[in-house]
Tab-separated table of C-alpha atoms and ligand atoms in Angstrom:
chain	number	residue	atom	x	y	z
A	1	MET	CA	-21.194	6.991	14.396
A	2	ILE	CA	-19.360	7.061	10.853
A	3	LYS	CA	-19.867	3.088	10.828
A	4	LYS	CA	-23.512	3.776	9.972
A	5	LYS	CA	-22.756	5.286	6.522
A	6	ILE	CA	-20.426	2.712	5.376
A	7	PRO	CA	-22.042	1.277	2.289
A	8	ALA	CA	-22.828	-2.348	2.039
A	9	LYS	CA	-20.687	-2.809	-1.451
A	10	LEU	CA	-17.159	-2.803	-0.138
A	11	PRO	CA	-14.109	-3.501	-2.374
A	12	ASN	CA	-12.254	-6.786	-1.561
A	13	HIS	CA	-8.971	-5.106	-2.180
A	14	ILE	CA	-7.993	-1.616	-1.795
A	15	GLY	CA	-4.712	-0.292	-3.033
A	16	ILE	CA	-3.394	3.315	-1.549
A	17	ILE	CA	-0.770	5.297	-3.229
A	18	LEU	CA	0.012	7.672	-0.254
A	19	ASP	CA	1.221	10.898	-1.591
A	20	GLY	CA	1.677	14.338	-0.293
A	21	ASN	CA	3.780	13.709	2.903
A	22	GLY	CA	6.258	16.148	1.498
A	23	ARG	CA	4.008	19.085	0.464
A	24	TRP	CA	2.096	18.711	3.979
A	25	ALA	CA	5.406	19.298	5.702
A	26	THR	CA	6.632	22.195	3.488
A	27	ARG	CA	3.392	23.812	3.916
A	28	GLN	CA	3.837	24.171	7.402
A	29	GLY	CA	7.556	25.294	7.065
A	30	LEU	CA	8.804	21.601	8.351
A	31	PRO	CA	11.431	19.556	6.752
A	32	ARG	CA	9.822	16.771	4.540
A	33	ASN	CA	10.471	13.990	6.898
A	34	PHE	CA	8.038	15.416	9.396
A	35	GLY	CA	5.467	14.688	6.804
A	36	HIS	CA	6.745	11.067	6.462
A	37	ARG	CA	6.037	10.738	10.442
A	38	GLU	CA	2.632	11.986	10.144
A	39	GLY	CA	2.320	9.718	7.127
A	40	VAL	CA	3.364	6.698	9.135
A	41	ASN	CA	0.484	7.670	11.771
A	42	ALA	CA	-2.164	8.231	8.941
A	43	ILE	CA	-1.178	4.490	7.907
A	44	VAL	CA	-1.768	3.181	11.427
A	45	ARG	CA	-5.249	5.000	11.319
A	46	THR	CA	-6.302	3.921	8.003
A	47	VAL	CA	-5.405	0.330	8.728
A	48	GLU	CA	-7.441	0.446	11.875
A	49	ALA	CA	-10.396	2.238	10.273
A	50	ALA	CA	-10.353	-0.429	7.435
A	51	ARG	CA	-10.360	-3.106	9.772
A	52	LYS	CA	-13.299	-1.670	11.662
A	53	PHE	CA	-15.130	-1.111	8.282
A	54	GLY	CA	-14.810	-4.818	7.319
A	55	ILE	CA	-12.106	-4.452	4.839
A	56	LYS	CA	-10.055	-7.521	4.220
A	57	ARG	CA	-7.338	-6.534	2.084
A	58	LEU	CA	-5.134	-3.436	1.620
A	59	SER	CA	-1.908	-2.687	-0.513
A	60	VAL	CA	-0.065	0.358	0.605
A	61	PHE	CA	2.587	1.991	-1.549
A	62	ALA	CA	5.040	3.241	0.956
A	63	PHE	CA	8.528	3.401	-1.192
A	64	SER	CA	8.943	2.955	-4.876
A	65	THR	CA	11.900	1.783	-6.894
A	66	GLU	CA	11.973	5.295	-8.190
A	67	ASN	CA	12.062	6.811	-4.533
A	68	TRP	CA	15.853	6.003	-4.230
A	69	LYS	CA	16.332	9.195	-6.520
A	70	ARG	CA	15.537	11.279	-3.311
A	71	SER	CA	18.474	12.631	-1.041
A	72	ASP	CA	20.123	10.229	1.321
A	73	GLU	CA	18.750	12.243	4.179
A	74	GLU	CA	15.272	11.832	3.277
A	75	VAL	CA	15.460	8.149	2.197
A	76	GLU	CA	17.397	7.281	5.572
A	77	GLY	CA	14.657	9.165	7.398
A	78	ILE	CA	11.912	7.100	5.751
A	79	PHE	CA	13.762	3.765	6.753
A	80	ASP	CA	14.545	5.021	10.012
A	81	LEU	CA	10.443	5.633	10.604
A	82	LEU	CA	9.835	2.282	9.130
A	83	LYS	CA	12.222	0.530	11.543
A	84	GLU	CA	10.696	2.699	14.476
A	85	PHE	CA	7.084	2.021	13.356
A	86	PHE	CA	7.494	-1.808	13.005
A	87	VAL	CA	9.115	-2.143	16.347
A	88	LYS	CA	6.507	0.014	18.154
A	89	GLU	CA	3.437	-1.306	16.564
A	90	LEU	CA	4.247	-5.250	16.487
A	91	ASP	CA	2.407	-5.922	19.528
A	92	ARG	CA	-0.840	-3.889	18.406
A	93	MET	CA	-0.677	-5.496	14.958
A	94	VAL	CA	-0.586	-9.085	16.607
A	95	LYS	CA	-3.506	-8.161	18.952
A	96	ASN	CA	-5.656	-6.742	16.197
A	97	GLU	CA	-5.156	-9.812	14.017
A	98	VAL	CA	-3.434	-7.681	11.279
A	99	LYS	CA	-1.378	-9.765	8.806
A	100	ILE	CA	1.674	-7.990	7.124
A	101	ASN	CA	3.151	-8.977	4.020
A	102	PHE	CA	6.053	-7.078	2.040
A	103	PHE	CA	5.934	-6.691	-1.594
A	104	GLY	CA	8.993	-5.540	-3.344
A	105	ASP	CA	12.762	-6.533	-3.795
A	106	LEU	CA	13.861	-6.719	-0.083
A	107	SER	CA	17.316	-7.703	-1.075
A	108	ARG	CA	18.199	-4.087	-0.791
A	109	PHE	CA	17.455	-3.949	2.971
A	110	LYS	CA	20.286	-5.252	5.203
A	111	GLY	CA	20.907	-5.480	9.042
A	112	GLU	CA	18.522	-4.448	11.610
A	113	LEU	CA	15.761	-3.216	9.133
A	114	ARG	CA	15.811	-6.606	7.364
A	115	GLU	CA	15.447	-8.583	10.750
A	116	ILE	CA	12.597	-6.270	11.600
A	117	LEU	CA	10.526	-6.877	8.302
A	118	ASP	CA	11.146	-10.572	8.553
A	119	LYS	CA	10.236	-10.620	12.306
A	120	THR	CA	7.089	-8.775	11.646
A	121	VAL	CA	5.787	-11.102	8.662
A	122	ARG	CA	6.709	-14.124	11.063
A	123	ALA	CA	4.757	-12.888	13.962
A	124	THR	CA	1.725	-11.685	12.032
A	125	GLU	CA	1.517	-14.595	9.453
A	126	ASN	CA	-1.481	-16.470	11.139
A	127	ASN	CA	-3.630	-13.317	11.744
A	128	ASP	CA	-6.700	-12.900	9.477
A	129	ALA	CA	-8.808	-9.686	10.625
A	130	ILE	CA	-7.114	-7.802	7.556
A	131	VAL	CA	-4.055	-8.465	5.229
A	132	VAL	CA	-1.951	-5.345	4.785
A	133	ASN	CA	0.618	-5.535	1.999
A	134	ILE	CA	3.273	-2.944	2.388
A	135	CYS	CA	5.129	-2.386	-0.921
A	136	LEU	CA	8.809	-1.279	-0.076
A	137	ASN	CA	11.491	-0.742	-2.851
A	138	TYR	CA	8.445	-1.894	-5.148
A	139	GLY	CA	7.788	-1.197	-8.933
A	140	GLY	CA	4.862	-2.651	-10.762
A	141	LYS	CA	7.161	-3.281	-13.981
A	142	GLN	CA	9.796	-4.816	-11.390
A	143	ASP	CA	7.157	-7.063	-10.109
A	144	ILE	CA	6.265	-8.332	-13.730
A	145	VAL	CA	9.982	-8.684	-14.333
A	146	GLN	CA	10.879	-11.069	-11.408
A	147	ALA	CA	7.492	-13.048	-12.124
A	148	VAL	CA	8.783	-13.513	-15.649
A	149	ASN	CA	12.320	-14.729	-14.360
A	150	LYS	CA	10.882	-16.923	-12.135
A	151	LEU	CA	8.809	-18.712	-14.922
A	152	ILE	CA	12.171	-18.780	-17.268
A	153	ALA	CA	13.873	-20.294	-14.405
A	154	GLU	CA	11.221	-23.037	-14.235
A	155	GLY	CA	11.802	-23.784	-17.688
A	156	LYS	CA	8.550	-22.316	-19.187
A	157	LYS	CA	8.674	-21.839	-23.003
A	158	GLU	CA	4.928	-20.276	-22.922
A	159	ILE	CA	3.289	-18.488	-20.303
A	160	THR	CA	-0.410	-17.665	-19.501
A	161	GLU	CA	-1.989	-14.679	-17.537
A	162	GLU	CA	-2.512	-17.009	-14.468
A	163	ASP	CA	1.436	-17.807	-14.681
A	164	ILE	CA	2.077	-14.283	-14.234
A	165	SER	CA	-0.716	-13.601	-11.376
A	166	ASN	CA	0.527	-16.771	-9.665
A	167	ASN	CA	4.472	-15.360	-9.529
A	168	LEU	CA	3.890	-11.778	-8.767
A	169	TYR	CA	4.504	-10.580	-5.095
A	170	SER	CA	0.778	-10.831	-4.703
A	171	LYS	CA	0.299	-14.267	-5.716
A	172	GLY	CA	-2.832	-15.918	-4.179
A	173	GLN	CA	-4.716	-12.541	-3.797
A	174	PRO	CA	-7.297	-11.110	-5.771
A	175	ASP	CA	-6.563	-8.166	-7.987
A	176	LEU	CA	-7.266	-4.649	-6.707
A	177	ASP	CA	-10.716	-3.405	-6.931
A	178	PHE	CA	-10.207	0.345	-5.988
A	179	VAL	CA	-7.057	2.431	-5.823
A	180	ILE	CA	-6.971	5.685	-3.735
A	181	ARG	CA	-4.291	7.983	-4.644
A	182	THR	CA	-4.038	11.065	-2.250
A	183	SER	CA	-2.757	14.558	-2.940
A	184	GLY	CA	-4.655	15.110	-6.133
A	185	GLU	CA	-2.016	13.620	-8.421
A	186	GLN	CA	-3.867	11.488	-11.140
A	187	ARG	CA	-1.371	9.060	-12.045
A	188	ILE	CA	-0.298	5.567	-11.141
A	189	SER	CA	3.680	6.000	-10.719
A	190	ASN	CA	4.251	2.311	-11.263
A	191	PHE	CA	1.966	0.959	-8.419
A	192	MET	CA	0.572	-2.781	-8.952
A	193	ILE	CA	0.108	-2.402	-12.787
A	194	TYR	CA	-0.789	-5.759	-13.470
A	195	GLN	CA	-3.027	-6.090	-10.616
A	196	LEU	CA	-4.963	-2.835	-11.067
A	197	ALA	CA	-6.047	-3.818	-14.752
A	198	TYR	CA	-9.719	-3.186	-13.898
A	199	ALA	CA	-9.626	-1.382	-10.530
A	200	GLU	CA	-11.725	1.717	-10.017
A	201	LEU	CA	-9.534	4.937	-9.704
A	202	TYR	CA	-10.181	7.453	-7.082
A	203	PHE	CA	-7.983	10.632	-6.838
A	204	PRO	CA	-8.977	12.822	-3.607
A	205	LYS	CA	-7.102	16.136	-2.943
A	206	ILE	CA	-6.412	15.399	0.648
A	207	LEU	CA	-2.673	15.153	1.597
A	208	TRP	CA	-1.751	11.743	2.875
A	209	PRO	CA	-1.052	12.752	6.383
A	210	ASP	CA	-4.551	14.512	6.852
A	211	PHE	CA	-6.216	10.863	5.782
A	212	ASP	CA	-8.177	9.439	8.461
A	213	GLU	CA	-11.451	7.508	9.130
A	214	LYS	CA	-13.651	9.880	7.581
A	215	ALA	CA	-11.641	10.319	4.237
A	216	LEU	CA	-11.775	6.414	4.014
A	217	CYS	CA	-15.311	6.356	4.545
A	218	GLU	CA	-15.796	9.166	1.766
A	219	ALA	CA	-13.673	6.823	-0.498
A	220	LEU	CA	-15.961	3.820	0.136
A	221	ILE	CA	-19.082	5.789	-0.515
A	222	GLU	CA	-17.347	6.963	-3.870
A	223	TYR	CA	-16.705	3.369	-4.621
A	224	SER	CA	-20.077	2.063	-3.821
A	225	LYS	CA	-21.536	4.543	-6.656
A	226	ARG	CA	-19.138	3.064	-9.405
A	227	LYS	CA	-20.686	0.706	-12.126
A	228	ARG	CA	-18.190	-1.900	-12.795
A	229	ARG	CA	-18.534	-3.365	-16.116
A	230	PHE	CA	-15.388	-5.338	-16.710
A	231	GLY	CA	-16.198	-5.206	-20.444
A	232	GLY	CA	-19.527	-6.136	-20.426
A	233	TYR	CA	-22.552	-3.933	-19.973
B	301	LIG	C1	4.405	10.183	-0.220
B	301	LIG	O1	4.752	11.349	-0.203
B	301	LIG	C2	5.706	9.406	0.211
B	301	LIG	C3	6.493	8.778	-0.574
B	301	LIG	C4	6.524	8.561	-1.771
B	301	LIG	C5	7.591	8.083	0.099
B	301	LIG	P1	5.793	12.525	-1.078
B	301	LIG	O2	6.946	12.337	-0.151
B	301	LIG	O3	5.754	11.770	-2.388
B	301	LIG	O4	5.166	13.763	-0.872
B	301	LIG	P2	5.064	14.887	-1.933
B	301	LIG	O5	4.521	14.363	-3.266
B	301	LIG	O6	6.530	15.398	-2.190
B	301	LIG	O7	4.157	15.956	-1.313
B	302	LIG	C1	4.449	7.314	-5.509
B	302	LIG	O1	4.747	8.718	-5.137
B	302	LIG	C2	5.284	6.360	-4.665
B	302	LIG	C3	4.725	5.935	-3.455
B	302	LIG	C4	3.631	6.592	-2.921
B	302	LIG	C5	5.549	5.251	-2.322
B	302	LIG	P1	5.746	9.651	-5.760
B	302	LIG	O2	5.536	10.900	-4.784
B	302	LIG	O3	7.014	9.051	-5.568
B	302	LIG	O4	5.367	9.712	-7.275
B	302	LIG	P2	5.555	10.866	-8.509
B	302	LIG	O5	7.162	10.760	-8.498
B	302	LIG	O6	4.950	12.115	-7.882
B	302	LIG	O7	4.834	10.123	-9.436
B	303	LIG	MG1	4.886	12.253	-4.073
């Protein structure tokens, strides 16, 4: 039913800054990690809805280089949930032709979690219904720095915009067309700052754990009304 309302003009690449998990839990008198659990379910719903609507590429900000400032309990809770999620959902991702990439400094992740992340990438690498980039221990500034360091290691003395693009975690992928940040906060918080140079920004009030097919549909309608100029007219 919702599908009928999906506009013809869709973004090629959507970025999602999922925000509001903690507030969602606190409002119900629950510990913050309950919000993260519902947040993971919202990621599953959103990927499924995006695939159904014909979106080809999503980048999801799940854990930032700044999120280590949170309590050990919260951080461990988030990574336990991610472990559980990738083990539980792998078969479905394979069946639904979802290709998963991870953007960020993964060297921080060791042992079982790292094995699960690597296994997910390998098991989904040939899928092509939708590409989902999950940003983990990701920072937009760190992304640019690691790209420039690779170029320095290659011996480059002068670089172009393409050189940077080709060495970001998102190498080979188009820039973001549309960025959705839930919970009403109107900031970028170090998400893919190079790749969103010309993205349309959208800040719905909905908290991430409540995000669903209907909310994605509303976002796509909003995007279809935007006039992109890229410096022209
Ligand atoms: C987003 O929700 C999830 C992460 C940043 C890991 P928050 O945990 O930031 O939720 P609020 O902003 O405290 O409500
Ligand atoms: C941004 O959310 C990071 C992620 C969504 C992973 P935060 O909740 O960490 O951002 P700030 O601190 O409110 O800017
Ligand atoms: Mg937040």
